[in-house]
Structures are given as structure tokens and as C-alpha cells.
CSV table of C-alpha atoms in Angstrom, one decimal:
chain,number,residue,atom,x,y,z
G,1,GLN,CA,9.3,16.4,-7.0
G,2,LYS,CA,7.3,13.4,-5.8
G,3,GLU,CA,3.7,13.5,-4.3
G,4,VAL,CA,5.0,12.0,-0.7
G,5,GLU,CA,9.2,12.3,0.1
G,6,GLN,CA,9.7,10.0,2.9
G,7,ASP,CA,13.8,8.9,4.0
G,8,PRO,CA,14.1,5.6,3.1
G,9,GLY,CA,16.7,5.6,6.0
G,10,PRO,CA,18.1,2.4,7.0
G,11,LEU,CA,17.3,3.2,10.3
G,12,SER,CA,19.0,1.4,13.1
G,13,VAL,CA,18.6,2.3,17.2
G,14,PRO,CA,18.5,0.5,20.3
G,15,GLU,CA,15.8,-1.5,22.2
G,16,GLY,CA,13.6,0.9,24.1
G,17,ALA,CA,14.9,3.6,22.3
G,18,ILE,CA,12.1,6.5,20.7
G,19,VAL,CA,11.8,5.7,17.1
G,20,SER,CA,10.8,8.8,14.8
G,21,LEU,CA,9.4,8.8,11.6
G,22,ASN,CA,8.6,10.5,9.0
G,23,CYS,CA,7.2,12.2,5.9
G,24,THR,CA,6.8,15.3,3.9
G,25,TYR,CA,4.1,16.0,1.1
G,26,SER,CA,3.5,18.7,-1.5
G,27,ASN,CA,0.0,18.1,-1.9
G,28,SER,CA,-2.8,20.3,0.0
G,29,ALA,CA,-5.6,18.3,-0.9
G,30,PHE,CA,-4.6,15.2,1.2
G,31,GLN,CA,-6.7,15.3,4.3
G,32,TYR,CA,-6.2,11.1,5.4
G,33,PHE,CA,-3.4,10.2,6.3
G,34,MET,CA,-1.6,6.4,7.7
G,35,TRP,CA,1.4,4.3,8.5
G,36,TYR,CA,1.4,1.4,7.4
G,37,ARG,CA,3.7,-1.8,8.8
G,38,GLN,CA,5.3,-4.3,6.2
G,39,TYR,CA,7.7,-6.7,7.2
G,40,SER,CA,9.5,-8.6,4.9
G,41,ARG,CA,7.9,-10.4,2.1
G,42,LYS,CA,4.4,-9.4,3.6
G,43,GLY,CA,2.0,-7.3,2.6
G,44,PRO,CA,1.4,-4.1,4.9
G,45,GLU,CA,-0.3,-3.8,7.5
G,46,LEU,CA,-2.4,-0.8,8.6
G,47,LEU,CA,-1.1,0.9,12.1
G,48,MET,CA,-2.8,4.5,12.0
G,49,TYR,CA,-5.0,7.0,10.6
G,50,THR,CA,-5.3,10.8,10.9
G,51,TYR,CA,-8.0,12.8,9.8
G,52,SER,CA,-6.2,16.1,9.1
G,53,SER,CA,-4.1,18.0,11.7
G,54,GLY,CA,-3.9,17.4,15.2
G,55,ASN,CA,-2.3,14.2,17.3
G,56,LYS,CA,-3.5,9.6,17.6
G,57,GLU,CA,-2.2,7.7,20.6
G,58,ASP,CA,-2.2,3.7,20.1
G,59,GLY,CA,-0.4,2.6,22.8
G,60,ARG,CA,2.9,2.5,22.4
G,61,PHE,CA,2.4,4.4,18.7
G,62,THR,CA,1.6,8.0,18.1
G,63,ALA,CA,1.2,9.5,15.0
G,64,GLN,CA,1.1,13.7,14.5
G,65,VAL,CA,-0.1,15.6,11.1
G,66,ASP,CA,0.8,19.4,10.6
G,67,LYS,CA,-0.8,20.3,7.6
G,68,SER,CA,0.3,23.9,7.9
G,69,SER,CA,4.0,22.0,7.0
G,70,LYS,CA,2.8,19.7,5.4
G,71,TYR,CA,4.7,17.4,7.5
G,72,ILE,CA,3.1,14.2,9.4
G,73,SER,CA,5.4,11.6,12.0
G,74,LEU,CA,5.0,8.5,13.2
G,75,PHE,CA,6.7,8.2,17.2
G,76,ILE,CA,7.3,4.6,18.7
G,77,ARG,CA,8.4,4.5,21.8
G,78,ASP,CA,10.1,1.6,24.1
G,79,SER,CA,10.8,-0.2,20.7
G,80,GLN,CA,11.4,-3.9,20.0
G,81,PRO,CA,12.9,-5.7,18.1
G,82,SER,CA,9.5,-6.6,17.1
G,83,ASP,CA,9.2,-3.4,15.2
G,84,SER,CA,12.0,-4.0,12.8
G,85,ALA,CA,10.5,-3.4,9.8
G,86,THR,CA,9.8,-1.1,7.4
G,87,TYR,CA,6.8,1.9,7.7
G,88,LEU,CA,4.9,3.5,4.9
G,89,CYS,CA,3.0,6.6,5.0
G,90,ALA,CA,0.4,7.3,3.2
G,91,MET,CA,-2.0,9.5,2.2
G,92,ARG,CA,-5.2,10.3,0.0
G,93,GLY,CA,-7.9,13.2,-0.3
G,94,THR,CA,-11.8,13.6,1.0
G,95,ALA,CA,-14.1,11.4,-0.1
G,96,GLY,CA,-16.0,11.7,-2.9
G,97,GLY,CA,-15.5,11.8,-6.5
G,98,THR,CA,-12.8,9.0,-7.7
G,99,SER,CA,-9.9,9.8,-5.2
G,100,TYR,CA,-10.8,8.1,-2.2
G,101,GLY,CA,-9.8,5.2,-3.4
G,102,LYS,CA,-6.3,5.7,-4.7
G,103,LEU,CA,-3.3,6.1,-1.4
G,104,THR,CA,-0.6,7.8,-1.9
G,105,PHE,CA,2.7,6.3,-0.4
G,106,GLY,CA,6.3,7.6,0.3
G,107,GLN,CA,8.9,5.1,-0.1
G,108,GLY,CA,8.9,4.0,3.3
G,109,THR,CA,12.2,3.7,5.9
G,110,ILE,CA,13.5,0.3,7.1
G,111,LEU,CA,13.7,-0.3,10.7
G,112,THR,CA,16.0,-2.2,12.8
G,113,VAL,CA,15.6,-1.9,16.5
G,114,HIS,CA,18.2,-4.2,18.1
G,115,PRO,CA,18.4,-5.8,21.3
S,1,ASN,CA,-12.8,-13.5,8.9
S,2,ALA,CA,-10.2,-14.4,6.1
S,3,GLY,CA,-8.1,-11.3,5.3
S,4,VAL,CA,-7.5,-10.6,1.3
S,5,MET,CA,-6.6,-13.1,-0.7
S,6,GLN,CA,-4.4,-13.0,-3.3
S,7,ASN,CA,-2.8,-16.0,-5.2
S,8,PRO,CA,-0.7,-17.1,-6.7
S,9,ARG,CA,2.0,-15.7,-4.0
S,10,HIS,CA,5.1,-16.7,-6.5
S,11,LEU,CA,5.1,-16.6,-10.2
S,12,VAL,CA,7.1,-16.8,-12.7
S,13,ARG,CA,6.9,-16.5,-16.3
S,14,ARG,CA,9.1,-15.8,-19.4
S,15,ARG,CA,9.6,-12.7,-21.5
S,16,GLY,CA,6.0,-12.3,-23.8
S,17,GLN,CA,4.2,-15.1,-21.7
S,18,GLU,CA,0.7,-14.0,-19.4
S,19,ALA,CA,0.7,-13.0,-16.0
S,20,ARG,CA,-3.0,-13.9,-14.3
S,21,LEU,CA,-3.1,-12.5,-10.9
S,22,ARG,CA,-6.2,-13.0,-8.5
S,23,CYS,CA,-7.5,-11.9,-6.0
S,24,SER,CA,-10.2,-12.0,-3.3
S,25,PRO,CA,-11.5,-9.4,-1.0
S,26,MET,CA,-12.3,-9.4,2.5
S,27,LYS,CA,-15.7,-11.2,3.3
S,28,GLY,CA,-18.6,-7.9,3.0
S,29,HIS,CA,-15.6,-5.7,1.0
S,30,SER,CA,-17.0,-4.7,-2.2
S,31,HIS,CA,-14.1,-2.2,-3.0
S,32,VAL,CA,-10.5,-3.5,-4.5
S,33,TYR,CA,-7.5,-1.8,-5.3
S,34,TRP,CA,-4.4,-2.6,-7.2
S,35,TYR,CA,-0.7,-1.9,-5.9
S,36,ARG,CA,2.4,-2.5,-7.7
S,37,GLN,CA,5.5,-2.2,-5.3
S,38,LEU,CA,8.9,-1.6,-7.1
S,39,PRO,CA,12.3,-2.7,-5.7
S,40,GLU,CA,13.7,-0.6,-3.1
S,41,GLU,CA,10.0,2.2,-4.0
S,42,GLY,CA,6.7,2.6,-1.9
S,43,LEU,CA,4.1,1.4,-3.2
S,44,LYS,CA,2.4,3.0,-6.0
S,45,PHE,CA,-1.0,2.7,-7.1
S,46,MET,CA,-2.4,1.2,-10.2
S,47,VAL,CA,-6.2,0.8,-10.1
S,48,TYR,CA,-9.3,0.8,-8.2
S,49,LEU,CA,-12.4,-1.5,-9.0
S,50,GLN,CA,-16.0,-1.6,-7.9
S,51,LYS,CA,-18.1,-5.5,-8.1
S,52,GLU,CA,-18.1,-5.2,-12.3
S,53,ASN,CA,-17.0,-1.5,-12.8
S,54,ILE,CA,-13.5,0.0,-13.0
S,55,ILE,CA,-13.5,3.6,-11.0
S,56,ASP,CA,-10.6,4.9,-11.3
S,57,GLU,CA,-7.8,3.5,-13.7
S,58,SER,CA,-5.0,6.2,-13.5
S,59,GLY,CA,-2.4,3.9,-12.6
S,60,MET,CA,-2.4,1.6,-15.1
S,61,PRO,CA,-0.1,1.8,-18.2
S,62,LYS,CA,-1.7,2.0,-20.9
S,63,GLU,CA,-0.4,-1.2,-22.8
S,64,ARG,CA,-0.6,-5.3,-21.6
S,65,PHE,CA,-2.0,-4.6,-18.1
S,66,SER,CA,-5.9,-4.4,-17.8
S,67,ALA,CA,-8.1,-5.4,-14.1
S,68,GLU,CA,-11.6,-7.1,-13.9
S,69,PHE,CA,-14.2,-7.2,-10.7
S,70,PRO,CA,-16.3,-9.6,-12.1
S,71,LYS,CA,-20.4,-9.7,-10.0
S,72,GLU,CA,-18.6,-13.8,-9.1
S,73,GLY,CA,-15.5,-15.0,-8.3
S,74,PRO,CA,-12.0,-12.7,-7.4
S,75,SER,CA,-10.9,-9.8,-9.1
S,76,ILE,CA,-8.0,-10.4,-12.1
S,77,LEU,CA,-5.4,-8.1,-12.5
S,78,ARG,CA,-4.1,-9.2,-16.2
S,79,ILE,CA,-0.1,-8.9,-17.6
S,80,GLN,CA,0.4,-9.9,-21.5
S,81,GLN,CA,2.9,-10.4,-23.1
S,82,VAL,CA,5.5,-9.6,-19.5
S,83,VAL,CA,8.6,-7.9,-20.0
S,84,ARG,CA,11.4,-8.2,-17.6
S,85,GLY,CA,10.7,-4.4,-15.9
S,86,ASP,CA,7.3,-6.3,-14.7
S,87,SER,CA,9.3,-7.9,-12.2
S,88,ALA,CA,7.6,-6.2,-9.0
S,89,ALA,CA,5.3,-7.6,-6.2
S,90,TYR,CA,1.3,-6.9,-6.7
S,91,PHE,CA,-0.2,-6.0,-3.4
S,92,CYS,CA,-4.2,-5.7,-3.7
S,93,ALA,CA,-6.1,-4.2,-0.5
S,94,SER,CA,-9.5,-4.2,-0.2
S,95,SER,CA,-12.3,-2.2,2.1
S,96,PRO,CA,-16.0,-2.4,2.3
S,97,GLY,CA,-17.1,1.4,0.9
S,98,VAL,CA,-15.6,4.3,-0.2
S,99,ARG,CA,-13.1,5.5,3.1
S,100,GLY,CA,-9.8,4.4,1.5
S,101,THR,CA,-8.1,4.4,5.2
S,102,GLU,CA,-10.2,1.0,5.8
S,103,ALA,CA,-8.5,-0.6,3.2
S,104,PHE,CA,-7.3,-3.7,4.5
S,105,PHE,CA,-3.5,-6.0,2.3
S,106,GLY,CA,-3.1,-9.1,1.3
S,107,GLN,CA,0.0,-10.8,1.2
S,108,GLY,CA,1.1,-9.6,-2.2
S,109,THR,CA,1.9,-11.8,-5.6
S,110,ARG,CA,5.7,-11.6,-6.2
S,111,LEU,CA,6.2,-11.8,-10.3
S,112,THR,CA,9.2,-12.6,-11.6
S,113,VAL,CA,10.0,-12.4,-15.2
S,114,VAL,CA,12.6,-14.6,-16.6
């Protein structure tokens, strides 16, 4: 069983739709949760990160973490064609020891927003 | 401020040759991480380095792969005697300190073994 599970999609939505992307995980030690966006043939770009449980909002993006369920989500409101990319969830444990440099990624969800 | 610079962007090697991938971190960043992305898979952690030190190499294959981050110059990921299964995108990320959440990724090196 993978430590982080993410539905690879692909997910296709019309412009203006609300997009929900999700990951589940099994390692209770994960404390920091991130979402990266990766355009084709490019490097991952950090979109949002959240420490422990709770919500965080940045413009059209909202990240949610539910540690009790080991479930994280990214919501995109008013989706645009420029949001078409692969979205990767990532997580890690707390700082200390040798774990802080190591991110565990989900497989990535391919999102297409069509006009 | 230039981002994380990786070169070459594309690298073709024949089976049995050596591949050397270079990564220059962002200015002021002293922590470097290497990840590998196989087709249809997410990024897999390989190794975490600070200047002249390997901090965590738990994701590195036991043979043929090595990494360094010297006091001067870029970090190098070296793959000896490449095989077709090494074909992948290799990404480098850097951060200013211990907080990996602030890691910024380069554009990657796409290695093709023929």
C-alpha cells in the first residue's frame, strides 16, 4: 500500500467549475501538507502548504486537511483553462532528524479545464 | 533572483554510459533534494544533501547512483552504467533551511537511455 494515494484522473471540467482534488495517506507522522502544480515538461510549482489540520485559502485556491481522517483536499473555484495541469499532493513529518528534507508525493491528478 | 537551475534539460545516453546531472540551488539556499519522476508516477525522493554532506539517501538505489554537493559548485547526481529503466525526469529542489515546505523545484533533466 502506498503511503499517499491520489486519484490520477484524468479530470475534465468546463471553465468556471469548482474542482475538488483529494489525497489520502496512511502515515500518522505527516504534519506538513502541500499542493504542487506541474505543467507539462516543467518542474513542480508550490501552490499551497498547510501545517496540521485546518483550512487555508489563497485566491481561488483552498486547501483543507483533516488529520483524523488522513485526508487532504484542494479546491479550485472559478477554474480557468490556465489551471490545466497535473496537481500533486505532498507531505512530510516534522522538522528534526533526517525527515525534514523528504517529501512524499501522491501520483498526481491530471486536470483539464476546457473553455 | 534566478530559480533552481538544472542542466542539461535533456540528456541521451546509451546503455552502459555515465550520466551526470547538475543542479545549482537558488541563491542563499544550502539544502538540495533530488527526486525522480517515472512516466505516470509521482515524484520519488532520492537524496537530501547539504554542502559537503549527505543527510538522507534513503531513496537512492544501492548501486550505480551517487550524489554530491561540494563546497563550491553545483550539486551532481551521477548515474553509472545507465540502463533503460533509468530513463526518467530527474528534479532538483532547494530550500533555505530545514523547512522542506519551502523547497523550490528546478525544471528537471529528462534522461533517455537508448
